[in-house]
XYZ file of C-alpha atoms in Angstrom:
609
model
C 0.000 0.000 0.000
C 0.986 3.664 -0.386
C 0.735 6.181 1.967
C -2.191 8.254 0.723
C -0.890 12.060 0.949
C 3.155 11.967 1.001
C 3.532 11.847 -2.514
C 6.127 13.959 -5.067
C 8.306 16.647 -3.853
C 6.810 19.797 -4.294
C 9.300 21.422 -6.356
C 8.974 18.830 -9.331
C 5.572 21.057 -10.028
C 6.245 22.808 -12.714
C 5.845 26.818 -11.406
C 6.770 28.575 -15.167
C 4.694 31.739 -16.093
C 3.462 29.307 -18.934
C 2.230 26.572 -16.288
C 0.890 29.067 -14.272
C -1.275 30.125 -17.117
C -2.335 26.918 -18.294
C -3.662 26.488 -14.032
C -5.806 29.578 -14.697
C -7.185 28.675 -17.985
C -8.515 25.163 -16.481
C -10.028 26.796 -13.696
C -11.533 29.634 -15.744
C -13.008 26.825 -17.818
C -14.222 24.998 -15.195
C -15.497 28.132 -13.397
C -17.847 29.205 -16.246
C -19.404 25.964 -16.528
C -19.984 25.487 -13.076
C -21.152 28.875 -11.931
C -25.067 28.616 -11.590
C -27.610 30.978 -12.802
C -27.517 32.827 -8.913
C -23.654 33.048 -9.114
C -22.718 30.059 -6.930
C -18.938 28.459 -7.847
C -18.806 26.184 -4.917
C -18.164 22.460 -5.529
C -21.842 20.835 -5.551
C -20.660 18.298 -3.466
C -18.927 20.544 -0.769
C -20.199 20.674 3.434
C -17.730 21.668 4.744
C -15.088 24.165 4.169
C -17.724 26.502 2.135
C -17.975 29.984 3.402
C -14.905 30.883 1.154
C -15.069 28.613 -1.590
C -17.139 30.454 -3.694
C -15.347 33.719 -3.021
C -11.762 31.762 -3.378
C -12.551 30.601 -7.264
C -13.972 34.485 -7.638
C -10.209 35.192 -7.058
C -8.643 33.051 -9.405
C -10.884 34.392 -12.311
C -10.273 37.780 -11.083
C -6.331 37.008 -11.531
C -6.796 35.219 -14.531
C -8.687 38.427 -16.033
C -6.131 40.550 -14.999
C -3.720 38.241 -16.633
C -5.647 37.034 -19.776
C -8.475 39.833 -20.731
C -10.815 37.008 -20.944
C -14.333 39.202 -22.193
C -16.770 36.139 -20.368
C -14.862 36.956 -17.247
C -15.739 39.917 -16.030
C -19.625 39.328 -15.927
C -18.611 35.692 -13.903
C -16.743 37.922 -11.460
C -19.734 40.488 -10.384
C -22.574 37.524 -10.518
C -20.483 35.382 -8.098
C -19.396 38.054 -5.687
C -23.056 39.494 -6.079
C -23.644 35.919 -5.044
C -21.173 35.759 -1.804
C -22.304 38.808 -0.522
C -26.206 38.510 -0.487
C -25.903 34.840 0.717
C -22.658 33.508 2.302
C -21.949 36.993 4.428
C -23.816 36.135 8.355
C -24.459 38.784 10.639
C -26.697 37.169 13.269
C -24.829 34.668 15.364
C -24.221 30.920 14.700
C -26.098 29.122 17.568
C -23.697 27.428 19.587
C -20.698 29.524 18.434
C -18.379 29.383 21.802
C -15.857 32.138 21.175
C -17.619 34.946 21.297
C -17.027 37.441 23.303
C -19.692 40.078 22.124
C -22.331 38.827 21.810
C -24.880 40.089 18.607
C -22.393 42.253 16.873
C -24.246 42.374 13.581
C -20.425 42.179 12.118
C -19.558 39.853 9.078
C -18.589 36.299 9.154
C -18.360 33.175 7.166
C -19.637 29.871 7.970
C -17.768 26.468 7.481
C -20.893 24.796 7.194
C -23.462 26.984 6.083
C -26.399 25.125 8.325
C -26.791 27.076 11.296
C -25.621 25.638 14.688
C -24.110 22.660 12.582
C -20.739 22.994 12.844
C -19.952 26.752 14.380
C -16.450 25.621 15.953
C -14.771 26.338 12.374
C -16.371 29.619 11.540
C -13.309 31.406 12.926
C -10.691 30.294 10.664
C -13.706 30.438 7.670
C -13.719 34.210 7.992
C -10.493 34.577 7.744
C -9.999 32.800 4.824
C -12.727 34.859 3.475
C -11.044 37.958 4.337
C -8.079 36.547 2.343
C -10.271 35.805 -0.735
C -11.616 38.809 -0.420
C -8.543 41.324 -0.143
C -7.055 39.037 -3.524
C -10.538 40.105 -5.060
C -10.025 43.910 -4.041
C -6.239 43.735 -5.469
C -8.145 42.866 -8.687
C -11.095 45.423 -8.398
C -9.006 47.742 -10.996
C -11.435 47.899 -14.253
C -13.461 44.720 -13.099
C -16.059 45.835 -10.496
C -18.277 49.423 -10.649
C -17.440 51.487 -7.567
C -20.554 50.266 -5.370
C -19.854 47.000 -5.751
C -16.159 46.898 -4.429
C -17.465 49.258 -1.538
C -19.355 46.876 -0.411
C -16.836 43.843 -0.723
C -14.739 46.611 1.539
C -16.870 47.142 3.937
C -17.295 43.293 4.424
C -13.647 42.589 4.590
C -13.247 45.664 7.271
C -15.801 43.980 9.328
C -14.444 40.169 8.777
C -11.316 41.716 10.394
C -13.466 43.059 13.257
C -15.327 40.168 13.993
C -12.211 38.299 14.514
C -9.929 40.892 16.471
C -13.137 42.369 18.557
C -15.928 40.052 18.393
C -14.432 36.609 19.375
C -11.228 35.663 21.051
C -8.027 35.272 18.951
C -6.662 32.264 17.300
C -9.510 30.177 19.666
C -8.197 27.183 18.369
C -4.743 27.938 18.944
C -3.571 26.875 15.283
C -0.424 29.208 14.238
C -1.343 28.929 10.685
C -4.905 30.753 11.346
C -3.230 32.883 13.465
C -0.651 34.064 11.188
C -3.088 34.192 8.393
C -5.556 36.160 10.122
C -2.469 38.969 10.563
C -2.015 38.802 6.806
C -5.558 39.572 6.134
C -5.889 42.402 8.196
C -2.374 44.116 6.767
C -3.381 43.098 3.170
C -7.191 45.022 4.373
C -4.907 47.717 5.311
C -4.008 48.931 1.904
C -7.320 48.892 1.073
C -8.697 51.535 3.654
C -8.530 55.114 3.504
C -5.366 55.829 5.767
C -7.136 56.562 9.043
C -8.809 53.699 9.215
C -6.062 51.239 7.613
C -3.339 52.524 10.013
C -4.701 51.343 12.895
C -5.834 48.070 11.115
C -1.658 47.717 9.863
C -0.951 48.450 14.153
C -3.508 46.131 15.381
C -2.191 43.098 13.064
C 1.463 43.887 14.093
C 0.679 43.938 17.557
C -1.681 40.976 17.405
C 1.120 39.254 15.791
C 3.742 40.061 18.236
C 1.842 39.791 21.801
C -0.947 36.925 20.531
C 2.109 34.589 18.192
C 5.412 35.672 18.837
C 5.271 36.127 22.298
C 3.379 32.135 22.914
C 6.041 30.402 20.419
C 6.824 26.871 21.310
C 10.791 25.449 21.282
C 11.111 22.306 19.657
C 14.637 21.168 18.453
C 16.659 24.116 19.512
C 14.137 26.540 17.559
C 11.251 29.143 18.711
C 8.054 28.070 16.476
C 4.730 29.508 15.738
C 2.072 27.139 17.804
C 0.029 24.656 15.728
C -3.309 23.430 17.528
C -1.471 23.111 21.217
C 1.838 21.699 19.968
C 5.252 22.986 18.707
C 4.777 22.046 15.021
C 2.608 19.978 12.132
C 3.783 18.678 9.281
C 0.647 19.577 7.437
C 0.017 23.186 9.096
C 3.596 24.166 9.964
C 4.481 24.733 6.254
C 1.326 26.530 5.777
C 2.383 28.655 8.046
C 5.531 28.775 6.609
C 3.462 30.451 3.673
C 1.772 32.855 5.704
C 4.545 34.667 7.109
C 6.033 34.667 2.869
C 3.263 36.532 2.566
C 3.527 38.655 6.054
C 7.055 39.522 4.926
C 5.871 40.129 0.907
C 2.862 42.682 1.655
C 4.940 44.201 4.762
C 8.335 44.450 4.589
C 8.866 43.574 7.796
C 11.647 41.808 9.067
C 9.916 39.967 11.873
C 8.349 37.609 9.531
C 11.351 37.296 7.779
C 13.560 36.071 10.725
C 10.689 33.898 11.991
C 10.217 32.241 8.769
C 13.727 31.392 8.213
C 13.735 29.968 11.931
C 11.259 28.124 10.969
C 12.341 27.372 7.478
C 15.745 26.181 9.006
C 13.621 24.175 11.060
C 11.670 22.411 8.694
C 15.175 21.537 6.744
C 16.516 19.615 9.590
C 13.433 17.501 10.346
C 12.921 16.973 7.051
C 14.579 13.528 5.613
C 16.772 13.757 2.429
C 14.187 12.411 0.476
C 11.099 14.921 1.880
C 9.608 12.594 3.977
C 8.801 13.932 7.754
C 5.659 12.373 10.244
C 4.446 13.653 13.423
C 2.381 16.371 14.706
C -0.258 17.678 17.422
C -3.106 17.583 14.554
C -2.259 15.647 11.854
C 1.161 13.399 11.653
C 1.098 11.985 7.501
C -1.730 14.424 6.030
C 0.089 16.572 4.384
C -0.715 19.659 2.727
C 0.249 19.975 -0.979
C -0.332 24.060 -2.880
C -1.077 25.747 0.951
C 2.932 24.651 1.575
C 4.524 26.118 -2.027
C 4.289 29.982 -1.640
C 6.326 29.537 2.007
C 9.023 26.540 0.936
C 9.813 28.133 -2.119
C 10.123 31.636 -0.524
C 12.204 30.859 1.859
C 14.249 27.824 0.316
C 15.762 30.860 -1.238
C 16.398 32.704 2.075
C 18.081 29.888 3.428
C 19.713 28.648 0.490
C 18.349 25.145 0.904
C 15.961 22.719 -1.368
C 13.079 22.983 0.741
C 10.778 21.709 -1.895
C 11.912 17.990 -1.695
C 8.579 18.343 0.950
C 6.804 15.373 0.019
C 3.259 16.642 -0.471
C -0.124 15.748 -1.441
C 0.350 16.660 -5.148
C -3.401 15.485 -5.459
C -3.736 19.117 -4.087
C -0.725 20.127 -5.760
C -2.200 23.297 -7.766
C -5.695 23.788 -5.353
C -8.045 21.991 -3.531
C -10.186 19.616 -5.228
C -12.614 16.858 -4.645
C -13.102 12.780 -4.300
C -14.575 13.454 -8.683
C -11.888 15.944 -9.130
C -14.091 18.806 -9.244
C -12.050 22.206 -8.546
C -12.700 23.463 -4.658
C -11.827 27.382 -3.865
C -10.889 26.689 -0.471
C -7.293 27.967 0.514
C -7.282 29.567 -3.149
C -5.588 32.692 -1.847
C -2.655 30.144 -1.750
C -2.815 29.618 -5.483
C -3.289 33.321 -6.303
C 0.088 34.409 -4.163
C 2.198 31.793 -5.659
C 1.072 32.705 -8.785
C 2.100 36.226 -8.125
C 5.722 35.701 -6.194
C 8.521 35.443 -8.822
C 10.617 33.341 -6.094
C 11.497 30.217 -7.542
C 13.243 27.153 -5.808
C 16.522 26.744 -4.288
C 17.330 23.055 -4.637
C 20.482 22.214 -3.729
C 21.090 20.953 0.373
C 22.742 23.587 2.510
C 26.221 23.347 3.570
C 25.589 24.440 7.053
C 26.026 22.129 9.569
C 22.621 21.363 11.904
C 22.556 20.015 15.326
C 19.373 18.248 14.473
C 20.337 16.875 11.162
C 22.656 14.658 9.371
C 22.909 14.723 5.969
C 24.753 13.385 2.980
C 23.767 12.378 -0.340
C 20.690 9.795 -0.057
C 21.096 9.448 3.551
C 19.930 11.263 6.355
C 19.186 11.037 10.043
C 16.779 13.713 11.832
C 17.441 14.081 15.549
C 14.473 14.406 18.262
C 14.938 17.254 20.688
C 16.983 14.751 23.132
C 19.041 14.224 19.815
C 17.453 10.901 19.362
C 17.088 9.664 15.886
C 13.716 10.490 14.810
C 13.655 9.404 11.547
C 16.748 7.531 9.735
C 16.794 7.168 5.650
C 18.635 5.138 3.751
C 18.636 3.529 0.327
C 15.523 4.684 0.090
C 13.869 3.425 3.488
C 12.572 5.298 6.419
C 12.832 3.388 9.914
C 11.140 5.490 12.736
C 11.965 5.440 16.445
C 10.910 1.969 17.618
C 9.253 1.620 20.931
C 10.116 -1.202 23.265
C 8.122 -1.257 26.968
C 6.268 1.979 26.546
C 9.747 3.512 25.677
C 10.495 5.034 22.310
C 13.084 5.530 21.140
C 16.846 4.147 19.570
C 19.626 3.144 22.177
C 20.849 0.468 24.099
C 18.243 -2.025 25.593
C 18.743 -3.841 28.917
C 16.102 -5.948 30.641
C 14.017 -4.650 28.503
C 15.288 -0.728 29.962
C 15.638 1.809 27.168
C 18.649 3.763 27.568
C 17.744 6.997 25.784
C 16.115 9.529 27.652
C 19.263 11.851 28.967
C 19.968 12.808 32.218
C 21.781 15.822 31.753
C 23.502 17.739 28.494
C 23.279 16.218 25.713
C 26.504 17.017 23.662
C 27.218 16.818 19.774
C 30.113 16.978 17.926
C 29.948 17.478 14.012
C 32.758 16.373 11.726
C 33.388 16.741 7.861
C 35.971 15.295 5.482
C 36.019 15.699 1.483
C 33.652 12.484 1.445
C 32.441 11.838 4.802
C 29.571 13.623 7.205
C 29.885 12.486 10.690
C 28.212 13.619 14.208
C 28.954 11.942 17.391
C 26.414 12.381 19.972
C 26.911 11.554 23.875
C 24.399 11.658 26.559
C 24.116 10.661 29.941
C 21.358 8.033 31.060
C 20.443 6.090 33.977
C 19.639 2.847 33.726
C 16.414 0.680 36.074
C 19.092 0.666 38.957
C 19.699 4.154 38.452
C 23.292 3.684 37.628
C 24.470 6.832 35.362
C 25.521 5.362 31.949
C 27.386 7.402 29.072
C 26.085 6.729 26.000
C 28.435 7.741 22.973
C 26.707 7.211 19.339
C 28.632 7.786 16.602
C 26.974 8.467 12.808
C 29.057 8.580 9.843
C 27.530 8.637 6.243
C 29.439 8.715 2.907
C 26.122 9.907 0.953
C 25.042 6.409 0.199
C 25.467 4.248 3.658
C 25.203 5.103 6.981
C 27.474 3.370 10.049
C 26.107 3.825 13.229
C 28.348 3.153 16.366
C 26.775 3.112 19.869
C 29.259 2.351 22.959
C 27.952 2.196 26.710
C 29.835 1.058 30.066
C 29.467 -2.434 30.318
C 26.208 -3.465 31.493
C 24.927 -6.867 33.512
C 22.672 -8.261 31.499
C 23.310 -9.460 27.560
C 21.475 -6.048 26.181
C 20.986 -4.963 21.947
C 21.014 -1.498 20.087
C 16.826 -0.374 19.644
C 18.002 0.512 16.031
C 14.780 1.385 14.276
C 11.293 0.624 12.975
C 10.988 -0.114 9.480
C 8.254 2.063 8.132
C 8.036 3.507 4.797
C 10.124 3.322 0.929
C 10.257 5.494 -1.863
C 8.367 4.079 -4.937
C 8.677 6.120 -7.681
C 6.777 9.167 -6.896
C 4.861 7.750 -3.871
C 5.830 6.197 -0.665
C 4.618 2.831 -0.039
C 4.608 1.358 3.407
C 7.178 -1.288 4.262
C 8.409 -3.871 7.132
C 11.619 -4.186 5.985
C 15.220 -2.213 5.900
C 18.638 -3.122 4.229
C 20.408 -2.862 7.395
C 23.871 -5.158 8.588
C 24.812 -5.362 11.953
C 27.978 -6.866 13.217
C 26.262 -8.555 16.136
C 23.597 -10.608 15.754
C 20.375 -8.811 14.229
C 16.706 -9.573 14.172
C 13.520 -8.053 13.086
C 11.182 -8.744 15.812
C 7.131 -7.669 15.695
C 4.598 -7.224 18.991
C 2.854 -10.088 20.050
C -0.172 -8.059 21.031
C -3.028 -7.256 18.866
C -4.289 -3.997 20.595
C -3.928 -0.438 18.979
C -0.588 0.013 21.599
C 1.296 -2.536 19.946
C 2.253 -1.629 16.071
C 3.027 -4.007 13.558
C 4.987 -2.600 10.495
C 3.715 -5.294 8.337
C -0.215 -4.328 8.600
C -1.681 -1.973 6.583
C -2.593 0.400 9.591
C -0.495 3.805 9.043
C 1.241 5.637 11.859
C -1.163 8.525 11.781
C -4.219 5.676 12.298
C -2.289 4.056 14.900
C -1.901 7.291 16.400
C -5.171 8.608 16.302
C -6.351 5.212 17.710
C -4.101 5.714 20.810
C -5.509 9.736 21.001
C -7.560 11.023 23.939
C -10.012 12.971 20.950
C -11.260 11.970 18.210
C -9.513 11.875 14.683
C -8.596 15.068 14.042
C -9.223 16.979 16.799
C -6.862 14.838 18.689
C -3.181 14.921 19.234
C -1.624 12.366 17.025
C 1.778 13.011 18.638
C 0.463 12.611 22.229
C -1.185 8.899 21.177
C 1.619 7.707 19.652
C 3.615 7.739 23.117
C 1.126 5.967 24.365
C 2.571 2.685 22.056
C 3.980 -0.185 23.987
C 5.645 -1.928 21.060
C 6.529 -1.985 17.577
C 8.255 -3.627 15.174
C 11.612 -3.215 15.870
C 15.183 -4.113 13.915
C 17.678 -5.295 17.110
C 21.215 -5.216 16.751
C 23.274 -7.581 18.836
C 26.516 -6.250 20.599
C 29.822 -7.028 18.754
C 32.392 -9.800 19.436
C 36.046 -8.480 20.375
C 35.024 -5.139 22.047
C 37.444 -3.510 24.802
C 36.598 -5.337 27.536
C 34.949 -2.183 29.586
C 32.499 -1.355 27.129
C 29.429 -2.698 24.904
C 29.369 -1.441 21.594
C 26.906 -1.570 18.846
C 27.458 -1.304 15.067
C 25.154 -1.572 12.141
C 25.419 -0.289 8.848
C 21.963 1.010 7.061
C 21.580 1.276 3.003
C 24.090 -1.496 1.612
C 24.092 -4.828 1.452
C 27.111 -7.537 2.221
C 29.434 -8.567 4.632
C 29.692 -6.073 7.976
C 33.346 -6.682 10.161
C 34.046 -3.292 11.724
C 36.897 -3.673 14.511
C 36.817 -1.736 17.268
C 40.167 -1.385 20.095
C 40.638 0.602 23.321
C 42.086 4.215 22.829
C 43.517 6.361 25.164
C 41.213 8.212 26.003
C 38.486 6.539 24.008
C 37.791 3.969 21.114
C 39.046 3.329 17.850
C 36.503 2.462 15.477
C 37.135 1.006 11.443
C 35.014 -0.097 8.777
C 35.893 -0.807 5.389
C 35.311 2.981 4.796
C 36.978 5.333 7.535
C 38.824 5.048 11.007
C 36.772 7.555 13.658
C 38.708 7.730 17.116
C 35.880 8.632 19.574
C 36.892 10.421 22.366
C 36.578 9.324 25.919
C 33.220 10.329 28.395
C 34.906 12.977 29.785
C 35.614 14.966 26.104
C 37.902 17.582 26.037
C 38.825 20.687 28.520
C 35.081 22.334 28.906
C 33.286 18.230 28.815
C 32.652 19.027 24.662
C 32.579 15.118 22.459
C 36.022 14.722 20.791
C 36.132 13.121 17.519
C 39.029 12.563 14.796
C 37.910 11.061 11.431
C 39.714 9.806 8.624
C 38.685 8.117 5.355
């Protein structure tokens, strides 16, 4: 089976003026056939996601008239805004709304299911998608809509932007990309206003971003990071808000959303696998977005220098949203209409800077955790995830049946480059059951096609194996398919064991149950609204690869070795060093230094091919 919304990096989409054009023309096609006789463009078969759908493909043909001089545009334009604003613009409250905090305003909002009282927890980050669709529809107004007409569309934008900064509470779902989205709209609105009343507008979205975003970031992995639905970051929403502060900084100017969206941009690098394939998150951990992600990764791929768009994403939504038939959906279109209208195009060659969290070489790569735990390792194509073992998750030495991985103390790393060789050692204090303080030294080395992993502890009492990894997913072509397998060599003894239980806390790679399902399962909330990341620790087991200690290590110590991405014979030799241990392989000699590193406690590591 594949995995249904990783697909093709996003920068193999073509992005060319030409391409661009040929986008507009299918949706301007599809647009006129659609639109009905009362100037509805939504999807017939859309519920949910609708107050801006309409609105959002009103955009697009307003861009594509600007672009093309189409003559049946125009009248398309007025009918379906004429249409939005006489029946998809409330001003009585939505029974059951909960984040109000005026009560009968009589300002504008949009519904995300038009019913009322059907589903009123979404109409918050509805109307401010609306407000986005609507500003890209007022940038357009030029020569396409009569003077009443855009006044009105104005003075329903202006009071979108009130109803969310005075009427309700901000960001009530605490989802960075609404957030962050919601500041764009009101500085796009801005420009819009006469200057008395846009200054204040331009103030209030500044300040809204700095006191109700900035100020509540979340650190994950060394870096400060826009919230996303109570967690640190979402690999469907944390690009999209990558996107919004492109945007921020593109309509602005200001450097705030520049420095915060190359934090975050650097961010996304180093969790990101070579081959664009990431998991996890607080809302969604595989549903990844696919157009909502370009406008930010290709911004700021450029302001980092690094080839962002190998983000594996759903390329079924690669140019908009659409439906099960295919059927073109406005929602998110404002997406579509900025990327159209940033000349930016990719940067897609790696950086050369070095990343605590990353590893990187070639076709292999290892993304840390924030205890500098592999969180994901790739090679030859494979993905193995952390592998849990007794409730613990994680990849590290294993004694009666006692993870050693979660540190006690600093955890120091030590990057190291040659002309063909990337290494990083990484050593961090545990305890094991007894409460015994263990040093744990790992040592990865990649030469862009394999990956040697080294992992030497203080002797322990029982026999114990390296946790090295659950076997997970595989590039196929364009897609990623699942897998229970890795081409991985150990020079102990190695096995592929699976969980013996059948409930939702014990995964087995070789079902057809994906993480995110698994995760879900194990959630407090429902799918969706639950934290994907939080049910995943909940996960006994897992298929797990287990690497046997070597024969002939110093005497003092157990060390691990397994090699990940190539097949045949594995005989690394490993011999006391003073301080610390000598390791070869049929490709370099690393001397790892000893516990105590060098003058200030700092990993010491010499490497030679």
């Amino acid at each position: 089976m594949h995995l249904p919304y990783q697909r093709g990096p996003l920068h193999d989409l073509a992005d060319t003026p030409v391409a661009y054009g040929t986008v507009l023309a299918e949706v301007t096609e599809e647009a006129l056939e659609r639109i009905t006789p009362e100037g509805n463009l939504e999807h017939p078969g859309a519920v949910l996601d609708v107050g801006d759908t309409s609105l959002g493909i009103t955009a697009l043909l307003a861009l594509a008239w600007q672009r093309t001089q189409d003559p049946r545009v125009p009248e398309a334009v007025r009918r379906s805004l004429s249409f939005h604003l006489r029946e998809r613009v409330y001003t009585q409250d939505n029974p059951g709304y909960p984040n109000l905090r005026v009560r009968n305003s009589g300002l504008p909002y949009a519904r995300y299911v038009i019913e009322a009282g059907a589903h009123p927890i979404g109409d918050w980050p509805s109307t401010v998608w609306a407000l986005l669709q609507a500003v890209n529809v007022l940038d357009a107004a030029d020569g396409l809509l009569d003077g009443a007409q855009r006044a009105e569309l104005l003075a329903v934008a202006h009071g979108y932007w009130r109803w969310l900064t005075e009427a309700t509470f901000f960001d009530p779902q605490q989802a960075g990309n609404q957030a962050i989205g919601c500041v764009v709209g009101g500085l796009m609105l801005a420009r819009h206003l006469p200057s008395a009343e846009g200054e204040p507008v331009r103030a209030r979205a500044l300040a809204l971003y700095a006191d109700g975003i900035r100020a509540r970031r979340v650190r994950d992995r060394g870096a400060l990071l826009p919230p996303e639905h109570g967690g640190a970051y979402d690999n469907n929403y944390g690009p999209i808000s990558l996107s919004f502060l492109a945007q921020a900084h593109r309509i602005s100017g200001e450097e705030v959303f520049a420095r915060d969206g190359e934090a975050l941009a650097r961010y996304i690098d180093a969790r990101l696998t070579n081959g664009g394939f990431d998991i996890g998150g607080p809302r969604y951990s595989e549903q990844h977005s696919g157009f909502e992600s370009v406008l930010g990764l290709r911004y700021f791929s450029r302001r980092i220098a690094s080839d962002l768009g190998r983000y594996r994403g759903d390329t079924l939504w690669g140019r908009h949203a659409v439906h099960p038939d295919g059927g073109i959906d406005g929602h998110f279109a404002f997406m579509l209409v900025w990327q159209i209208q940033d000349p930016t195009r990719w940067h897609r060659t790696p950086s050369t800077a070095v990343a605590r969290h990353q590893l990187r070489a070639g076709t292999v790569s290892v993304a840390f955790d924030d205890r500098m735990t592999p969180a994901l390792i790739e090679a030859a194509g494979t993905y193995c995830l952390a592998a849990a073992v007794d409730r613990r998750h994680g990849f590290g030495p294993v004694v009666d049946g006692f993870l050693l991985c979660r540190p006690m103390g600093e955890v120091r790393v030590r990057d190291v480059r040659t002309a063909d060789l990337a290494a990083k050692l990484v050593t961090k204090p545990v305890v094991d059951r007894d409460h015994v303080l263990r040093h744990v030294r790992s040592l990865y080395v990649t030469d862009g096609t394999s990956l040697w992993v080294t992992v030497a502890v203080e002797r322990l009492g029982a026999e114990p194996y390296l946790l090295a990894g659950l076997p997970y997913a595989a590039d196929d072509g364009d897609r990623v398919r699942r897998t229970a397998e890795a081409l991985v060599a150990s020079a102990g003894d190695l096995r592929l064991t699976h969980p013996r239980g059948q409930a939702p806390d014990h995964f087995d790679t070789r079902t057809q149950t994906t993480q995110e399902q698994a995760a879900f399962a194990l959630a407090a909330d429902p799918r969706g609204y639950g934290d994907p990341d939080e049910g995943w620790r909940h996960l006994v087991s897992s298929s797990a690869l287990e690497a046997g200690p070597v024969a002939g290590a110093p005497q003092d110590l157990h060390v691990f070795a397994v090699r990940y991405g190539t097949p045949g014979p594995f005989t690394p030799a490993f011999e006391a060093a003073t301080p610390g241990l000598t390791v070869r392989t049929e490709a370099f000699t690393a001397l790892v230094g000893g516990i105590d590193g060098d003058a200030h406690g700092n990993p010491e590591l010499t490497l030679h091919g």
